[in-house]
Amino acid sequence: ILIPGCSIEIHGFDVSDHGIQKQGFILQTVDLLNRECPGVPWNERITVIGKQDTWPYSADTFDVLISNQVLEHVSDAQKFFTEIHRVLNIGGIGIHLFPLSNYIYEGHLLLPFVHKIRSHDFMCSYISLMSSLGFGKFKQHNRETGISLNEFSEKHADYIYFFTRYLSEGEIVRIVKESGLRSSYRFSIEFYSGKLRSIIGLAPRLTYRNKGRAFFDATVVKFLRYLSVVTLVCEKRQTYS
């Protein structure tokens, strides 16, 4: 509707050795896509790789690359953005929705500051204390699985300790730059306004403002990063020669 005559070819992948995804998750994803969007060779378009593998795409393949709450689980962010630079066409963009280390309310356990703790023992104790006070997800997990408080606390401390890596705004900007990409936090305002519109029942906006308010975007992110996720935009473009 917005771009008549435009065709889109979608590809996607996940890692098979992360330790989070359930057995057969890719097959279930492909089955769902075949049901919802038939006529597309999803078996060829959706794949899995090892987290240390090179991405299964040739250089200069994509115009747009999207990840949704992935970066906080990436163990090697430098490799991640280097691969983005490799597979993007010149002028291509990557858009990534994820939380920075600054945010207060950790979204996986629904506990404040738990991702700031470095000691595994202290993290276990903190999760146990907060859960016993009624915060977080323990009650739901206990009701659904019967898991004990001690087991829940240790298991989810391991999750935060081994399977998340929250980076600061400065760390992300440095890594993106070293990978040969431009970076900005454009569209973060649109994300929050979109969430608000959804909550109050308004239709989503189909177009975003792309340029012209860089200072405002950069300033507002200084506050939004404490609340929840931000949107990082990476561009494969360099005009100086």
Short mmCIF file of C-alpha atoms in Angstrom, two decimals:
data_model
loop_
_atom_site.label_atom_id
_atom_site.label_comp_id
_atom_site.label_asym_id
_atom_site.label_seq_id
_atom_site.Cartn_x
_atom_site.Cartn_y
_atom_site.Cartn_z
CA ILE A 1 0.00 0.00 0.00
CA LEU A 2 2.74 2.44 0.98
CA ILE A 3 5.12 1.40 -1.84
CA PRO A 4 3.12 0.05 -4.79
CA GLY A 5 4.93 -2.60 -6.79
CA CYS A 6 7.51 -3.24 -4.07
CA SER A 7 8.38 -6.88 -3.44
CA ILE A 8 10.05 -8.16 -0.28
CA GLU A 9 12.08 -11.33 0.18
CA ILE A 10 12.43 -12.34 3.82
CA HIS A 11 15.15 -14.54 5.32
CA GLY A 12 15.87 -15.32 8.96
CA PHE A 13 18.03 -17.38 11.29
CA ASP A 14 18.61 -18.20 14.92
CA VAL A 15 21.42 -19.97 16.75
CA SER A 16 21.13 -23.62 17.71
CA ASP A 17 23.64 -23.71 20.57
CA HIS A 18 22.41 -20.81 22.68
CA GLY A 19 20.79 -22.97 25.34
CA ILE A 20 17.51 -21.05 25.45
CA GLN A 21 15.43 -22.23 22.52
CA LYS A 22 13.44 -25.45 22.89
CA GLN A 23 14.15 -28.52 20.78
CA GLY A 24 12.54 -28.23 17.36
CA PHE A 25 11.79 -24.52 17.61
CA ILE A 26 12.87 -23.81 14.02
CA LEU A 27 10.67 -26.60 12.64
CA GLN A 28 7.74 -25.17 14.58
CA THR A 29 8.51 -21.71 13.22
CA VAL A 30 8.67 -22.97 9.63
CA ASP A 31 5.40 -24.87 10.09
CA LEU A 32 3.71 -21.72 11.40
CA LEU A 33 5.02 -19.63 8.50
CA ASN A 34 3.86 -22.24 5.98
CA ARG A 35 0.38 -22.05 7.46
CA GLU A 36 0.21 -18.27 7.76
CA CYS A 37 2.10 -17.35 4.57
CA PRO A 38 1.83 -20.28 2.13
CA GLY A 39 3.63 -20.35 -1.19
CA VAL A 40 6.98 -19.17 0.18
CA PRO A 41 9.92 -21.64 0.45
CA TRP A 42 10.34 -21.08 4.19
CA ASN A 43 12.43 -24.25 4.55
CA GLU A 44 15.10 -22.44 2.51
CA ARG A 45 14.55 -19.00 4.03
CA ILE A 46 14.68 -19.88 7.76
CA THR A 47 17.71 -21.66 9.17
CA VAL A 48 19.89 -22.23 12.24
CA ILE A 49 23.62 -21.75 12.73
CA GLY A 50 26.14 -22.00 15.56
CA LYS A 51 26.76 -18.77 17.44
CA GLN A 52 30.39 -18.71 16.26
CA ASP A 53 29.52 -19.42 12.63
CA THR A 54 29.67 -16.90 9.81
CA TRP A 55 26.16 -15.92 8.78
CA PRO A 56 24.91 -18.03 5.84
CA TYR A 57 24.61 -15.12 3.40
CA SER A 58 26.87 -13.60 0.77
CA ALA A 59 28.31 -10.11 1.16
CA ASP A 60 26.12 -7.20 0.08
CA THR A 61 22.87 -9.21 0.17
CA PHE A 62 20.29 -7.25 2.19
CA ASP A 63 18.84 -3.75 2.17
CA VAL A 64 17.27 -4.05 5.63
CA LEU A 65 18.19 -6.19 8.63
CA ILE A 66 16.03 -6.37 11.77
CA SER A 67 16.51 -7.90 15.21
CA ASN A 68 13.94 -7.74 18.00
CA GLN A 69 15.32 -8.03 21.55
CA VAL A 70 18.29 -10.11 20.44
CA LEU A 71 21.31 -7.96 21.27
CA GLU A 72 21.08 -8.49 25.02
CA HIS A 73 21.69 -12.20 24.33
CA VAL A 74 24.62 -11.82 21.91
CA SER A 75 27.90 -12.96 23.46
CA ASP A 76 30.13 -11.37 20.79
CA ALA A 77 28.66 -8.03 19.75
CA GLN A 78 31.70 -7.15 17.66
CA LYS A 79 31.20 -10.23 15.48
CA PHE A 80 27.47 -9.51 15.31
CA PHE A 81 27.93 -6.03 13.87
CA THR A 82 30.84 -7.06 11.65
CA GLU A 83 28.53 -9.62 10.05
CA ILE A 84 25.83 -6.96 9.68
CA HIS A 85 28.30 -4.76 7.82
CA ARG A 86 29.29 -7.65 5.57
CA VAL A 87 25.78 -8.73 4.53
CA LEU A 88 24.24 -5.25 4.12
CA ASN A 89 24.26 -3.51 0.75
CA ILE A 90 25.80 -0.04 0.55
CA GLY A 91 23.15 2.29 1.92
CA GLY A 92 21.45 -0.58 3.75
CA ILE A 93 20.24 -0.25 7.33
CA GLY A 94 19.94 -2.47 10.38
CA ILE A 95 17.28 -1.72 12.99
CA HIS A 96 17.62 -3.34 16.41
CA LEU A 97 15.18 -3.20 19.31
CA PHE A 98 16.82 -4.08 22.65
CA PRO A 99 17.44 -2.85 26.21
CA LEU A 100 20.66 -1.14 27.23
CA SER A 101 22.40 -1.88 30.51
CA ASN A 102 20.94 1.33 31.94
CA TYR A 103 17.39 0.11 32.21
CA ILE A 104 16.11 -0.45 35.71
CA TYR A 105 13.43 -3.14 35.43
CA GLU A 106 14.99 -6.29 33.94
CA GLY A 107 12.40 -7.58 31.48
CA HIS A 108 13.03 -11.34 31.61
CA LEU A 109 12.63 -11.83 35.36
CA LEU A 110 10.63 -8.63 35.99
CA LEU A 111 12.98 -7.66 38.81
CA PRO A 112 14.75 -4.31 39.20
CA PHE A 113 18.55 -4.15 38.89
CA VAL A 114 19.08 -7.94 38.81
CA HIS A 115 21.18 -7.64 35.63
CA LYS A 116 23.52 -5.23 37.45
CA ILE A 117 24.68 -7.89 39.93
CA ARG A 118 28.04 -9.49 39.14
CA SER A 119 28.28 -12.12 41.91
CA HIS A 120 26.33 -15.29 41.11
CA ASP A 121 25.74 -16.07 44.81
CA PHE A 122 24.47 -12.56 45.45
CA MET A 123 22.24 -12.77 42.37
CA CYS A 124 20.70 -16.03 43.60
CA SER A 125 20.02 -14.52 47.01
CA TYR A 126 18.56 -11.37 45.49
CA ILE A 127 16.21 -13.33 43.19
CA SER A 128 15.15 -15.49 46.14
CA LEU A 129 14.47 -12.47 48.37
CA MET A 130 12.55 -10.51 45.76
CA SER A 131 10.56 -13.60 44.73
CA SER A 132 9.62 -14.35 48.34
CA LEU A 133 8.33 -10.77 48.61
CA GLY A 134 6.04 -11.40 45.64
CA PHE A 135 8.00 -9.66 42.89
CA GLY A 136 8.93 -11.18 39.52
CA LYS A 137 7.83 -14.42 37.90
CA PHE A 138 8.28 -17.01 40.66
CA LYS A 139 4.62 -17.30 41.62
CA GLN A 140 3.62 -17.93 38.02
CA HIS A 141 6.38 -20.51 37.49
CA ASN A 142 5.60 -22.21 40.80
CA ARG A 143 1.92 -22.39 39.93
CA GLU A 144 2.61 -23.81 36.45
CA THR A 145 5.49 -26.20 37.23
CA GLY A 146 5.74 -26.60 40.99
CA ILE A 147 9.35 -25.38 40.95
CA SER A 148 10.82 -24.58 44.37
CA LEU A 149 12.06 -21.12 45.28
CA ASN A 150 15.68 -22.31 45.58
CA GLU A 151 15.61 -24.07 42.21
CA PHE A 152 13.92 -21.10 40.54
CA SER A 153 16.46 -18.66 41.98
CA GLU A 154 19.51 -20.69 40.92
CA LYS A 155 18.13 -21.48 37.46
CA HIS A 156 17.25 -17.89 36.68
CA ALA A 157 20.48 -16.55 38.12
CA ASP A 158 22.19 -18.83 35.61
CA TYR A 159 19.99 -17.42 32.86
CA ILE A 160 20.97 -13.82 33.61
CA TYR A 161 24.59 -14.74 34.32
CA PHE A 162 25.26 -16.89 31.24
CA PHE A 163 22.68 -15.89 28.63
CA THR A 164 22.41 -12.11 28.85
CA ARG A 165 24.93 -9.39 28.20
CA TYR A 166 23.64 -5.87 28.62
CA LEU A 167 25.79 -3.19 26.99
CA SER A 168 25.82 0.54 27.65
CA GLU A 169 24.95 3.17 25.07
CA GLY A 170 28.64 4.08 24.74
CA GLU A 171 29.75 0.46 24.29
CA ILE A 172 27.22 -0.12 21.51
CA VAL A 173 28.19 3.08 19.68
CA ARG A 174 31.89 2.14 19.86
CA ILE A 175 31.32 -1.40 18.56
CA VAL A 176 29.07 -0.23 15.73
CA LYS A 177 31.64 2.38 14.68
CA GLU A 178 34.48 -0.15 14.76
CA SER A 179 32.39 -2.39 12.49
CA GLY A 180 32.24 0.34 9.85
CA LEU A 181 28.62 1.35 10.42
CA ARG A 182 26.94 4.61 11.33
CA SER A 183 24.80 4.53 14.46
CA SER A 184 21.86 6.46 15.84
CA TYR A 185 18.92 5.85 18.16
CA ARG A 186 16.42 7.06 15.56
CA PHE A 187 12.85 5.69 15.87
CA SER A 188 13.00 5.16 19.65
CA ILE A 189 10.37 7.89 20.04
CA GLU A 190 8.18 6.17 17.47
CA PHE A 191 8.49 2.89 19.33
CA TYR A 192 7.27 4.42 22.60
CA SER A 193 4.51 6.41 20.91
CA GLY A 194 3.46 3.22 19.10
CA LYS A 195 3.24 1.35 22.41
CA LEU A 196 1.17 4.17 23.88
CA ARG A 197 -1.16 4.21 20.87
CA SER A 198 -1.61 0.44 21.22
CA ILE A 199 -2.42 0.74 24.94
CA ILE A 200 -5.09 3.40 24.40
CA GLY A 201 -6.54 1.65 21.35
CA LEU A 202 -5.38 3.91 18.52
CA ALA A 203 -4.35 2.56 15.12
CA PRO A 204 -0.57 2.29 14.54
CA ARG A 205 1.23 4.87 12.42
CA LEU A 206 2.46 3.41 9.14
CA THR A 207 5.19 5.99 8.46
CA TYR A 208 8.02 7.28 10.66
CA ARG A 209 9.88 10.55 10.44
CA ASN A 210 13.31 9.62 9.13
CA LYS A 211 15.37 12.79 9.41
CA GLY A 212 15.50 16.23 10.97
CA ARG A 213 15.51 15.76 14.75
CA ALA A 214 18.81 14.06 15.57
CA PHE A 215 19.46 16.18 18.68
CA PHE A 216 16.00 15.49 20.08
CA ASP A 217 16.31 11.73 19.44
CA ALA A 218 19.73 11.52 21.07
CA THR A 219 18.62 13.55 24.10
CA VAL A 220 15.38 11.67 24.76
CA VAL A 221 17.17 8.30 24.64
CA LYS A 222 19.19 9.45 27.66
CA PHE A 223 15.93 9.08 29.63
CA LEU A 224 14.21 6.27 27.74
CA ARG A 225 17.16 3.91 28.25
CA TYR A 226 16.24 3.65 31.93
CA LEU A 227 12.64 2.62 31.17
CA SER A 228 12.87 -0.18 28.62
CA VAL A 229 14.16 -0.86 25.11
CA VAL A 230 15.60 1.55 22.54
CA THR A 231 15.93 1.31 18.77
CA LEU A 232 19.43 1.34 17.33
CA VAL A 233 19.73 2.19 13.63
CA CYS A 234 22.93 1.17 11.81
CA GLU A 235 23.69 2.40 8.31
CA LYS A 236 26.29 1.04 5.90
CA ARG A 237 27.27 4.35 4.41
CA GLN A 238 30.46 6.45 4.35
CA THR A 239 30.71 9.40 1.97
CA TYR A 240 34.14 10.86 2.80
CA SER A 241 36.99 9.97 0.47
#
